[in-house]
mmCIF file of C-alpha atoms in Angstrom:
data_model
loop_
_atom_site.group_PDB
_atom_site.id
_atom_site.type_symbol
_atom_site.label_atom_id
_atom_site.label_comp_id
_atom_site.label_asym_id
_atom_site.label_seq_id
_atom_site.Cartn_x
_atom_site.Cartn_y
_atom_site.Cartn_z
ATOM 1 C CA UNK A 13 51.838 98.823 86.978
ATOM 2 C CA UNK A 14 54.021 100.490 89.449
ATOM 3 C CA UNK A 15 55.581 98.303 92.137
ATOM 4 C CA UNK A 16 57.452 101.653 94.008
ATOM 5 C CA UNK A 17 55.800 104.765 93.722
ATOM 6 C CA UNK A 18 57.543 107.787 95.546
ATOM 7 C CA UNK A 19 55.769 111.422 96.741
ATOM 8 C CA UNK A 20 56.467 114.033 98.584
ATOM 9 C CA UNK A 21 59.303 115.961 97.396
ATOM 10 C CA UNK A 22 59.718 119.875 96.724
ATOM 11 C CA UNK A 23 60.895 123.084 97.904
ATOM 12 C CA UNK A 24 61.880 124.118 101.325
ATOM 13 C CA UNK A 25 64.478 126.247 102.666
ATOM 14 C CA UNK A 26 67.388 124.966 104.780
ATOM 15 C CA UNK A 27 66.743 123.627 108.173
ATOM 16 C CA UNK A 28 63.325 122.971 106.610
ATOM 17 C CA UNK A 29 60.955 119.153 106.762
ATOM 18 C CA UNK A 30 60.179 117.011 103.992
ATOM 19 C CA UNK A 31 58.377 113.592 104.478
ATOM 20 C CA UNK A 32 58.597 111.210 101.277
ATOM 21 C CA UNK A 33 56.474 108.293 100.797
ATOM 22 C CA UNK A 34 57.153 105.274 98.878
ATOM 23 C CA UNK A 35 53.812 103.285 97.717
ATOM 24 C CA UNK A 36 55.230 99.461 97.502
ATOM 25 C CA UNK A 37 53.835 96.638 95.713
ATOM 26 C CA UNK A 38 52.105 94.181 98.318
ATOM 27 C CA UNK A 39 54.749 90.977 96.534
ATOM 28 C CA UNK A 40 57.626 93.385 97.134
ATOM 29 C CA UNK A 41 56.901 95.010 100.509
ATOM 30 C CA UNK A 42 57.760 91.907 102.965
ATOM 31 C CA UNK A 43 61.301 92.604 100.789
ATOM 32 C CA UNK A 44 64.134 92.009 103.174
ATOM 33 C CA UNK A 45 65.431 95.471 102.098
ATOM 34 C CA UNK A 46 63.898 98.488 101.639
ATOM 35 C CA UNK A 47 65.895 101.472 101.359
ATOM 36 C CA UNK A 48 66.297 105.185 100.432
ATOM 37 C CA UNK A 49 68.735 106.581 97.343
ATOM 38 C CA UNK A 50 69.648 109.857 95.906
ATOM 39 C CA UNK A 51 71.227 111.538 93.173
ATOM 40 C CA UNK A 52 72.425 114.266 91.923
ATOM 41 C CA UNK A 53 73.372 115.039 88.521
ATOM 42 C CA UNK A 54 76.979 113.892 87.416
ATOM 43 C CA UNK A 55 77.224 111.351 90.295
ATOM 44 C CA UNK A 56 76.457 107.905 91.382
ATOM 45 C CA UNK A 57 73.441 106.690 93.134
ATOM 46 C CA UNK A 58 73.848 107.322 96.885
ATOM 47 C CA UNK A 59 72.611 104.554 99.882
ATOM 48 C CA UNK A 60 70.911 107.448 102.418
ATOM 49 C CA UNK A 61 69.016 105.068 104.358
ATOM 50 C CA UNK A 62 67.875 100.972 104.657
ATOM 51 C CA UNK A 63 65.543 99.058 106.572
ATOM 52 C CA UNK A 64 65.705 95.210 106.658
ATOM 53 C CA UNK A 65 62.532 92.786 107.304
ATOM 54 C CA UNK A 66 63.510 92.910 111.356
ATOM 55 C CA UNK A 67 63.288 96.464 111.817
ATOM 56 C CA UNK A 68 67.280 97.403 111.869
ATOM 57 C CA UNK A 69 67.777 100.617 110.281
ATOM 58 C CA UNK A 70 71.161 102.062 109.201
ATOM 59 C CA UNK A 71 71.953 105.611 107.900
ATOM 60 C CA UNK A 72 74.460 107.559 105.859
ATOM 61 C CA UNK A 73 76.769 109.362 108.125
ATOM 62 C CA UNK A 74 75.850 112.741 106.430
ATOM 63 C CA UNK A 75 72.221 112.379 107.473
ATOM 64 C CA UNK A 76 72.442 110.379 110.517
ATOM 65 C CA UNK A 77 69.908 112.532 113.323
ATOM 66 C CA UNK A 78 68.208 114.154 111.005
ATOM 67 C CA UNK A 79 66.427 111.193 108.641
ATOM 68 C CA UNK A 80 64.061 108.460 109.978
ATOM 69 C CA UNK A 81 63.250 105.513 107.759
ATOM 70 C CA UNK A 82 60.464 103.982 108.617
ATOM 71 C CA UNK A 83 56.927 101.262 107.591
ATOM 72 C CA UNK A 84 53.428 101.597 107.418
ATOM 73 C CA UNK A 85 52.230 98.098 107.234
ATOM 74 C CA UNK A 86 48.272 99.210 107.040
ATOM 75 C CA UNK A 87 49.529 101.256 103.942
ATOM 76 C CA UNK A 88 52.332 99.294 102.469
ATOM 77 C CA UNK A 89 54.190 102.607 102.187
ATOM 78 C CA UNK A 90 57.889 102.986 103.340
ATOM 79 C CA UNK A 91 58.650 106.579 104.528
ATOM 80 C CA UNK A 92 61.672 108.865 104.400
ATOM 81 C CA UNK A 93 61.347 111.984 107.529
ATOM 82 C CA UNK A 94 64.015 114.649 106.581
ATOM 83 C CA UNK A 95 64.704 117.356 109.249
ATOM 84 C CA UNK A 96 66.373 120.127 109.550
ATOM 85 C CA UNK A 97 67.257 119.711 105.330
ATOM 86 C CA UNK A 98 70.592 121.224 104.157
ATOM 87 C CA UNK A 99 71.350 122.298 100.550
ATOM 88 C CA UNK A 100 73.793 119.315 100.552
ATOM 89 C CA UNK A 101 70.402 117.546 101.055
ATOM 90 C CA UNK A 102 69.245 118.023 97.333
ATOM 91 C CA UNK A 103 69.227 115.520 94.889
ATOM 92 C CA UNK A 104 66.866 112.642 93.203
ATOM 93 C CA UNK A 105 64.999 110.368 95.782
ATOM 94 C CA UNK A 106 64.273 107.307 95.128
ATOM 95 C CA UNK A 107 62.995 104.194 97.071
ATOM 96 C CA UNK A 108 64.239 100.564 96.433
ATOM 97 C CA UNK A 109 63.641 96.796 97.005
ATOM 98 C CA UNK A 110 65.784 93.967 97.337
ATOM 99 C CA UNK A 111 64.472 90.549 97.697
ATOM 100 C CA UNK A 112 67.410 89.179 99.356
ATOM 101 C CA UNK A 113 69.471 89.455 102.312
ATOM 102 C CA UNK A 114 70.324 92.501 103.330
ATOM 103 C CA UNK A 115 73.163 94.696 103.862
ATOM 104 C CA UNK A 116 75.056 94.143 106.844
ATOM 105 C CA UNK A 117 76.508 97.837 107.151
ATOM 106 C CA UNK A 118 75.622 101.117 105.897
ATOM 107 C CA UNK A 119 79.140 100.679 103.856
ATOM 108 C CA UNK A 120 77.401 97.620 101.638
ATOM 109 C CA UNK A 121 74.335 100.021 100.474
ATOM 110 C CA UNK A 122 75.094 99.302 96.845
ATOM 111 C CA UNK A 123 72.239 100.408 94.838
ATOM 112 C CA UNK A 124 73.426 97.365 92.239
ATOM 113 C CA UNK A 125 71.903 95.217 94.613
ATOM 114 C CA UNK A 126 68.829 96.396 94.235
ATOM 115 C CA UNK A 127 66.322 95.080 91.103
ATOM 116 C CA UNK A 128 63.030 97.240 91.960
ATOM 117 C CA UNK A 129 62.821 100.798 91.657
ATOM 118 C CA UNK A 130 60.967 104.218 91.982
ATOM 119 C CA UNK A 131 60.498 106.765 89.570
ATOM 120 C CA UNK A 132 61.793 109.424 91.737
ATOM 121 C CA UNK A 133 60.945 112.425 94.049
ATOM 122 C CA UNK A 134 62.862 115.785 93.472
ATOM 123 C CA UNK A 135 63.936 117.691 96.491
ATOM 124 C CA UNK A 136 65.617 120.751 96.312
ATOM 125 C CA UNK A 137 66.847 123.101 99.625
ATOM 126 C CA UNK A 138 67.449 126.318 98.838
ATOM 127 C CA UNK A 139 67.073 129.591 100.684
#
């Protein structure tokens, strides 16, 4: 049994839309973090997005104004909007929940704080 369940990656060409979803657990969605990763091969985990249990969402400076994190309560699915994609933009995706407090900055995304994860959504931009 799955407790984060991500969809919605593929193909599109720069300045292109993806949305990805993230299916989460009901015991795990009220989480006090929820958050977006990525990776690429041959490098560490990267923080791309968070949202904490009051709303506040912070962003990685490279995708600041063009990605939206955001809830659907009635579906207990977290959400990833990714505009105007770059090749820069593909990697891994995964979601993630942490239990605890959350991170006070963008700077303290640390996906070692995190014990619940995704399987992972590729996305790949490419002309």
């Amino acid at each position: 049994h799955e407790q984060l369940a991500e969809s919605g990656g593929g193909s599109v060409q720069p300045g292109g839309s993806l949305r990805l979803s993230c299916v989460v657990s009901v015991n795990l969605y009220e989480s006090h973090c929820l958050a977006w990763f990525r990776q690429v091969p041959g490098k560490e985990r990267e923080g791309v997005a968070v949202r904490d249990s009051d709303g506040i969402t912070r962003y990685a400076d490279a995708v600041k104004g063009r990605f939206t994190i955001s809830k659907d309560n009635a579906k207990n699915t977290l959400y990833l909007q990714m505009n105007s994609l770059k090749p820069e933009d593909s990697a891994m995706y995964y979601c993630a929940a942490h239990v605890g407090a959350c991170v006070p900055s963008i700077e303290a995304l640390d996906a070692a704080l995190f014990g619940y994860w995704g399987q992972g959504t590729l996305v790949t931009v490419s002309p």
